[in-house]
Amino acid sequence: MVEPNREPIVDDVTQDRGVTEGGATATLTREDFVSDQEVRWCPGCGDYAIMAAVQGVMPELGIPREKMVWVSGIGCSSRFPYYMNTYGIHGIHGRAPAIATGVATARPDLSVWVVTGDGDGLSIGGNHLIHALRRNVNLKILMFNNQIYGLTKGQYSPTSEIGKVTKSTPFGSLEHPFNPVSIALGAEASFVARTLDVERKHLPEVLRRAAAHQGSAFIEIYQNCNIFNDGAFIALTGKEGRSANRIYLEHGKPIVFGANHEKGVRMTQEGRCEIVNVADVGEDKLLVHDEHRDDPSLAFALSRVADGPTGPTPLGIFRDVQRPVYGEGIEQQLRRASESQGPGDLEKLLATGDTWTVN
Amino acid sequence: MVEPNREPIVDDVTQDRGVTEGGATATLTREDFVSDQEVRWCPGCGDYAIMAAVQGVMPELGIPREKMVWVSGIGCSSRFPYYMNTYGIHGIHGRAPAIATGVATARPDLSVWVVTGDGDGLSIGGNHLIHALRRNVNLKILMFNNQIYGLTKGQYSPTSEIGKVTKSTPFGSLEHPFNPVSIALGAEASFVARTLDVERKHLPEVLRRAAAHQGSAFIEIYQNCNIFNDGAFIALTGKEGRSANRIYLEHGKPIVFGANHEKGVRMTQEGRCEIVNVADVGEDKLLVHDEHRDDPSLAFALSRVADGPTGPTPLGIFRDVQRPVYGEGIEQQLRRASESQGPGDLEKLLATGDTWTVN
Amino acid sequence: MSQQAPPQEDATGRKELDRVVIRFAGDSGDGMQLTGDRFTSASAIFGNDLATFPDYPAEIRAPAGTLAGVSAFQVHFADFDILTPGDQPNVLVAMNPAALKAHLKDLLPGGLLIVNSDAFDERNLEKVGYSANPLTDGSLAGYQFFEIPMTKLTVEAVKGSGVNKKEAERSKNMLALGVICWMYGRPLEPTVAWLEKKFSKKPNIADANIAALKAGHAFGETAELSAYSVKPAVLAPGNYKRITGNQALAYGLIAASVQSKLPLFLGSYPITPASDILHELSRHKNFGVRTVQAEDEIAAAGMALGASFSGHIGVTTTSGPGLDLKSETIGLALSMELPMVIVDIQRGGPSTGLPTKTEQSDLLHAMYGRHGEAPLPIVASYSPSSCFWAAIEATRIALKFMTPVILLSDGYLANGAEPWRIPAIEKLPDLTVKFASQPNVGDDFWPYLRDDDTLARPWAIPGTPGLQHRLGGLEKADGTGNISYDADNHQLMTDLRQAKIKAIEEDIAPLEFDADDGATVLILGWGSTYGAIGAAVRRIRARGKKIARAHLRHLNPFPKNTEEVLRRFDKIVVPEMNMGQLSKLVRSEFLIPTININQVKGLPFRAGDLENRVLEIIDG
Amino acid sequence: MSQQAPPQEDATGRKELDRVVIRFAGDSGDGMQLTGDRFTSASAIFGNDLATFPDYPAEIRAPAGTLAGVSAFQVHFADFDILTPGDQPNVLVAMNPAALKAHLKDLLPGGLLIVNSDAFDERNLEKVGYSANPLTDGSLAGYQFFEIPMTKLTVEAVKGSGVNKKEAERSKNMLALGVICWMYGRPLEPTVAWLEKKFSKKPNIADANIAALKAGHAFGETAELSAYSVKPAVLAPGNYKRITGNQALAYGLIAASVQSKLPLFLGSYPITPASDILHELSRHKNFGVRTVQAEDEIAAAGMALGASFSGHIGVTTTSGPGLDLKSETIGLALSMELPMVIVDIQRGGPSTGLPTKTEQSDLLHAMYGRHGEAPLPIVASYSPSSCFWAAIEATRIALKFMTPVILLSDGYLANGAEPWRIPAIEKLPDLTVKFASQPNVGDDFWPYLRDDDTLARPWAIPGTPGLQHRLGGLEKADGTGNISYDADNHQLMTDLRQAKIKAIEEDIAPLEFDADDGATVLILGWGSTYGAIGAAVRRIRARGKKIARAHLRHLNPFPKNTEEVLRRFDKIVVPEMNMGQLSKLVRSEFLIPTININQVKGLPFRAGDLENRVLEIIDG
Ligand SMILES: Cc1ncc(C[n+]2csc(CCOP(=O)(O)OP(=O)(O)O)c2C)c(N)n1
Ligand SMILES: Cc1ncc(C[n+]2csc(CCOP(=O)(O)OP(=O)(O)O)c2C)c(N)n1
Ligand code: SF4
Ligand code: SF4
Ligand SMILES: [Mg+2]
Ligand SMILES: [Mg+2]
């Protein structure tokens, strides 16, 4: 009864108009993913660039729009689902990973994406985030990190730097920030990546990789809030910084960066990643990145190369390993149960146990 | 006005009976920390051993009982405060770190301890825990990890192993567990340790170190629930396991273990900790533990030596570094403010801004 | 009461009684819950009507021998249909001094008292502050009193089954059960069979328990304890099953899933006394039931909401503290107008309160416990077996009106057991829903284009081509569902949300009432006071007084005829296990005065107490 | 209305008006809030009485030129004491077509309309669906209408201040302000001074804005725009300060801290419209105010609770969604009987609702939004400046009765500004508390040994030798505070918790009412409807009708004389910005029928609407 129970939901209704329509077989374009809703971000907001990248990549995935659900919390970033011509939930503050877990475990046939902010995802929503990652629910989680609370007009967030002066910290913040990649790895995440709103090529590529990953994918996207935290990522986006400070992680390749790849990352005996001049140590001594290492220690060490986006900062995929996917496990148990015990029979269920007959 | 404002609270009342009475100067005994409340744990519960250790160490700290506050959530473990003859709050499920943060930031003069469980601290309370660690609030957090929900009669917890059959998972749990030490390190914790309920010497020593640490200290204590998860730590407590599987971390010493120290831990080029035969690699190749390394990568790598307490498992202090303490930062800002602006003057406050006079 | 009437003897020479109330009391470790449960099962199969009331401490196993550690189970069985587990026991089984101290005060004068004399040693007596040994100081003169060295007898009996001393002593509850089974002529077979099944993997434990059981039975016979019989009750013909409220509730949810052809999704976080619903549902995966133990109640509700959005019956189960945490998510479901069922098994509050005790004090919280104007339907079960109905009804309303629904039960119903006449599947309502499958405005799909009758919005689920839409908690324009800050639209949506809930009164059964003609006093109840009120009404009538009673199963909206029913009577008496929450709703809704009978003790009403209070009102 | 009466001329030849309502409307990016704020400040200093109403979208800056992006600020200033920001403006400043489209409908017939003609280009007109240009199609005939090329004039004016074009154009709001200042004879100095201070670090920005301001003033003069004057209001003598509700509330909390000699601890999580309290309080560290921006609302409440336990005034501030999340922690504070203040700045609900709009729909949630029997006091502010009183009163009750107290304000009060007569410090109540310092039962300390009058328990804080004790959410034995599952004790504690809150009625001011003799209709209000009701009452009286009004500042418990006051009148009219929440409380408490006037539009009542509705009731 599992199948009969679940399947109809999808089929009944899809039959009517034929799954193919706007479906996998029909090739979709960028525009197909643009909703009719008026976009309400501030002019110049980094969210625009991210949306463009997403809407550019979606058609490539060959997933029909109706099979896609975008879930978010509350925040400027969390308005995202309204702008996607897919199914979507603009949830409540911090709860997107939980709501999305419901969608993904109820309906493994869907492609479920989460958009959250540094406040939504790491402040009020931190617990749901780490548990979704731990369970390896099949969610693609995009965290727009602008290191500020945008929608509430500029208070510091869990990723704001110490000393930051904001509306709620006129004398400077006293809180040591989270390193989102570190906390995700500490939470057993099977896929962890970082990219930048202005990355025309890198961002889409990371999205593709996340989509391809089985299980939960966590992507930290540095996003400029030009109203309340303008220039937070200038070290990575500014002219010189751009080449000097972006450390692109590439699987199987030694980690080098700098205008002429003159800099590199080396692993010390005590398992710490340090930045070196390639010339000094020689290319062969450089750390070769391995996304697929089962042990997350390497990825974690890499996440500590930069505590904040103020100097050389690794971008790309820190970790991408296979783990059982939560929703699939549930499906299996359902299938096994109905195979072993036979599909659920209500009459039988009620009639078993401490029963007797009165005539 | 900061001082006048805060100080009286403590003094007014303490003067009356003289701080010394039951105070630092008077030497306290174990019994002084035993409350008059009837202990209500199951006979044989690991919580008894932990309580004994705690009540044994407290007198050594030279902190008067009235300056101590024990805060907990809900769970068998969380009954702990009732049994301590100190101030205490038996809070609500998962919120102890938040409540304790209120106590510690309001009253830096107090010694604040938190007792939580694997469900209380890592399931419902996960977010408060990681934020308390991130902020480095001056809290000593004892997490009794019995890998089960005890008080609610045996459901799996975020630290239960995959496949665990419990009341709520009759077909086995599908959830990948947290590694409490890893998540704490990912959350920027400045002090992270692990010990065992039955460790007569080790547990007290870890408690002393935690007490000495400035800021938040997180201690995972493996605790046997003999009713719902008996033997969960048998690999570490059983006869042979005891010597074979307990890896004691000691600062500045190469990491060795086994009955005759025949085993050791080595750091690979890719920053992974692997277990080796000392004979094979030679003692000099072994990893030398460094609690005080600023970069948490080493501690993290060590936390991955064992995903669960089923084989060789590191015990001891993974990390102990100095970071600004959250509460102290606040005190400083208050002091600076009243120094620079002068102590708060209500009349002046009300009279400034858009004001005018009508006669 | 049967004790008064001169008892007959049956064929086997047993004194016939019409009803008996037995309370088993011992240490948390003594297995009293299991003992009571087994006796109940045997009595059910024997054909008595029955009702049970487990009463145990919040701690798992407080230290042996302490008052805090006492656990009790009361069973009421009779040869006629009964309504409550009985006010006071006429038989008390006390396994140790603590149990005696805690429960003797409830035993009826002249009642039967059976104690395990082995447990009455110095230490145990001291632990609970007995200066003298009650077994010997004559303080038990007022009862028929038997002391049995249960521990010794048990250890004796189980010799050879190869269990160690500790395990041997653990079987003493079975010895006690054996004694009681003999006294009330219950067959041992069901229990033996059950023990063999339960301990199939540990045969020697099974043997020990069976040996103890039989030894107890034999002891009763040889010691010539007085023997009684309680005839089977004449219940309506049909198949019966002994069921607890939580079990019935779980079955009801499964039934709703089957009847609606929608999969059931439970997002839950363990909490007493609701956890057993999670446990029960996670056992029925072959029904396609998905259960997720969430990281907390907020996540549990969020997951249920996500599942509802995706076309499942999203359910979340909890108790008071969890309901607090779910409020915000319930508000979102209400604003998204998604079908969702929130089950609250009420317990003693406020705060952590009395986790294992019962109370009815979440009604106003269910009604108003969300910010903003946020009305939703409330359904309440009123007996263990009615939880089955309530689960189906709550789901029916949720699906038909596209709204979250709160189902209120309580600890007393959750853990209490009673015989349930298994309903015929054909008789269950058809809950089939029709998902939206086509655009409803030209080529567009408007998620808030409402049904004229129910005001429900269409339910278009992911996977449906062309109906992509986005919902959230910001105010929505009626029809399109787009974000709208328009002033008049907000008024309209607020009115519509209220009207939709109000409209449900057209869809639910009218309030039934049972009145003697000429009765001027109506007892109005809701929830688990049903049985106690019923028993009180019987007693009042037995005294030749006129009385009327009605019991609300829908708390929001009220059945359409509620005011009309209330206005038929001069006095409306509202007994509640709270400080008067239904009464507040009735007063503000109808401006009708109420006379409140409130009890907030963590325990159900005693029929006798209710009887007296109501008689005063009738006469006074 | 002044527009009707033939206006006088003052010495300077300006037409005298008694009151004016100006609405500034433009893009979120146009700085309308700041413009209105500055004009208000100038008018305040000039000596008018005034009231303001900011109205902006939930988005930070919706795309330029869209309706969604329009932000408005209304200010009402007069030469007499006024009560509201005015129903409809008689002056509208529209910086772009979107602003015109959104607000023209509110402008009074014949009203003054000033637009920035530079913004009326094709694209902008199109964006809001203007087919024809309203400036030229004669559709504005019904108004006194001036178009000013503000952008051009500004760019012209700021040449030389060395700012770039973008920055230059940004100053056009100051040009508009200059024009209005000239028209209503407001001095420029205060604004100039303010600009210099604000941009002290960016002198060229300051210069540009000042240049624009003066240019606007000059333009008004040269273009000979009609010039008006509104004399200073005759307010009671004293020092005045223009203050918003949130600012007053923050000051009130600081005052409570000073008056109680207890440090103030705020645990808060940002949320509209409450965030400004957190912002304000975090600026006053020299008062020893500790502010923590918590990870969420639950933590914020938990931190406040921890601080209260430690001897601070624990406060947490939020809005509806946050109040949902705090319910469980509030229940714990209530069970621990700790003094704590929970501030809820109500906004449009349910769920995320209308974050920047006002509503009164959390009253029942505040009253019943916790599981179990969990009563607590509720205080409500009723005008921006009354938030100062409310904060002190809420703290006073919390400290005296050892209980959490909920303070209800709303978005309209929070952001609205009015002149506030600065109170004399000596007049503020003394809130000194006495902590427990000695054992109270022999050598023991019993944390639940209550005060006979207040029923408050003693407050013993960490650091006090010998008084170590442990509190939690499980039910406590009265007196000792030890965990107790005893049935009668639970009833007792439940009764005591309720009695303690009820007893507060003895401690609060009776309900005042203002009635014409012979009045049969009473308008009963609470919260921010105060001003609108007051204005409506004036109008009703101006029509020679008899009316009475009373306004509740304590919602739980009600003042002791409430029923007595209500029973003096035939009809009780209850206007609320909800669906009738106070009315529900009144009906269930007193069984008195009410006539409800409900508006749920995210906007305050218009005095005119209230007037008409009430007149119907009086006449009909
Ligand atoms: C329960 C609740 N608390 C607080 C808020 C107010 N709030 C809305 S968004 C937000 C934070 C936004 O920051 P972030 O998640 O970083 O998103 P951003 O706006 O920066 O993209 C807050 C505090 C809310 N809507 N709900
Ligand atoms: C809000 C809330 N949700 C759920 C519960 C029920 N509950 C009490 S303790 C507990 C978990 C206990 O597990 P753990 O924290 O590991 O403590 P242990 O009993 O194992 O020591 C739960 C789910 C509660 N009391 N409050
Ligand atoms: S406030 Fe910042 S994050 Fe939000 S929309 Fe504007 S620029 Fe983007
Ligand atoms: S249930 Fe387990 S954890 Fe709880 S008290 Fe008993 S043994 Fe200890
Ligand atoms: Mg942000
Ligand atoms: Mg546990």
PDB file of N, CA and C in Angstrom, chain C residues 534-550:
ATOM      1  N   GLY C 534     -20.710  10.844  33.255  1.00  0.00           N
ATOM      2  CA  GLY C 534     -21.696   9.798  32.981  1.00  0.00           C
ATOM      3  C   GLY C 534     -22.019   9.007  34.241  1.00  0.00           C
ATOM      4  N   ALA C 535     -20.963   8.609  34.958  1.00  0.00           N
ATOM      5  CA  ALA C 535     -21.177   7.835  36.185  1.00  0.00           C
ATOM      6  C   ALA C 535     -21.928   8.668  37.214  1.00  0.00           C
ATOM      7  N   ALA C 536     -21.574   9.952  37.307  1.00  0.00           N
ATOM      8  CA  ALA C 536     -22.255  10.830  38.260  1.00  0.00           C
ATOM      9  C   ALA C 536     -23.735  10.944  37.899  1.00  0.00           C
ATOM     10  N   VAL C 537     -23.997  11.103  36.607  1.00  0.00           N
ATOM     11  CA  VAL C 537     -25.386  11.224  36.152  1.00  0.00           C
ATOM     12  C   VAL C 537     -26.170   9.974  36.553  1.00  0.00           C
ATOM     13  N   ARG C 538     -25.579   8.790  36.352  1.00  0.00           N
ATOM     14  CA  ARG C 538     -26.248   7.552  36.753  1.00  0.00           C
ATOM     15  C   ARG C 538     -26.607   7.580  38.233  1.00  0.00           C
ATOM     16  N   ARG C 539     -25.617   7.982  39.036  1.00  0.00           N
ATOM     17  CA  ARG C 539     -25.867   7.983  40.481  1.00  0.00           C
ATOM     18  C   ARG C 539     -26.964   8.972  40.840  1.00  0.00           C
ATOM     19  N   ILE C 540     -26.924  10.136  40.199  1.00  0.00           N
ATOM     20  CA  ILE C 540     -27.937  11.158  40.484  1.00  0.00           C
ATOM     21  C   ILE C 540     -29.315  10.617  40.129  1.00  0.00           C
ATOM     22  N   ARG C 541     -29.398   9.958  38.984  1.00  0.00           N
ATOM     23  CA  ARG C 541     -30.697   9.403  38.576  1.00  0.00           C
ATOM     24  C   ARG C 541     -31.107   8.287  39.511  1.00  0.00           C
ATOM     25  N   ALA C 542     -30.107   7.507  39.940  1.00  0.00           N
ATOM     26  CA  ALA C 542     -30.411   6.409  40.867  1.00  0.00           C
ATOM     27  C   ALA C 542     -31.071   6.969  42.123  1.00  0.00           C
ATOM     28  N   ARG C 543     -30.781   8.233  42.430  1.00  0.00           N
ATOM     29  CA  ARG C 543     -31.404   8.878  43.585  1.00  0.00           C
ATOM     30  C   ARG C 543     -32.735   9.520  43.226  1.00  0.00           C
ATOM     31  N   GLY C 544     -33.188   9.253  42.003  1.00  0.00           N
ATOM     32  CA  GLY C 544     -34.489   9.756  41.596  1.00  0.00           C
ATOM     33  C   GLY C 544     -34.505  11.236  41.268  1.00  0.00           C
ATOM     34  N   LYS C 545     -33.316  11.828  41.065  1.00  0.00           N
ATOM     35  CA  LYS C 545     -33.257  13.251  40.704  1.00  0.00           C
ATOM     36  C   LYS C 545     -33.229  13.390  39.186  1.00  0.00           C
ATOM     37  N   LYS C 546     -33.699  14.549  38.722  1.00  0.00           N
ATOM     38  CA  LYS C 546     -33.681  14.814  37.287  1.00  0.00           C
ATOM     39  C   LYS C 546     -32.403  15.559  36.906  1.00  0.00           C
ATOM     40  N   ILE C 547     -31.818  15.159  35.819  1.00  0.00           N
ATOM     41  CA  ILE C 547     -30.573  15.789  35.397  1.00  0.00           C
ATOM     42  C   ILE C 547     -30.435  15.688  33.870  1.00  0.00           C
ATOM     43  N   ALA C 548     -29.663  16.574  33.304  1.00  0.00           N
ATOM     44  CA  ALA C 548     -29.363  16.522  31.864  1.00  0.00           C
ATOM     45  C   ALA C 548     -27.867  16.650  31.685  1.00  0.00           C
ATOM     46  N   ARG C 549     -27.372  16.046  30.597  1.00  0.00           N
ATOM     47  CA  ARG C 549     -25.939  16.190  30.324  1.00  0.00           C
ATOM     48  C   ARG C 549     -25.710  16.255  28.822  1.00  0.00           C
ATOM     49  N   ALA C 550     -24.678  17.032  28.479  1.00  0.00           N
ATOM     50  CA  ALA C 550     -24.266  17.118  27.075  1.00  0.00           C
ATOM     51  C   ALA C 550     -22.747  17.197  27.076  1.00  0.00           C
TER      52      ALA C 550
END
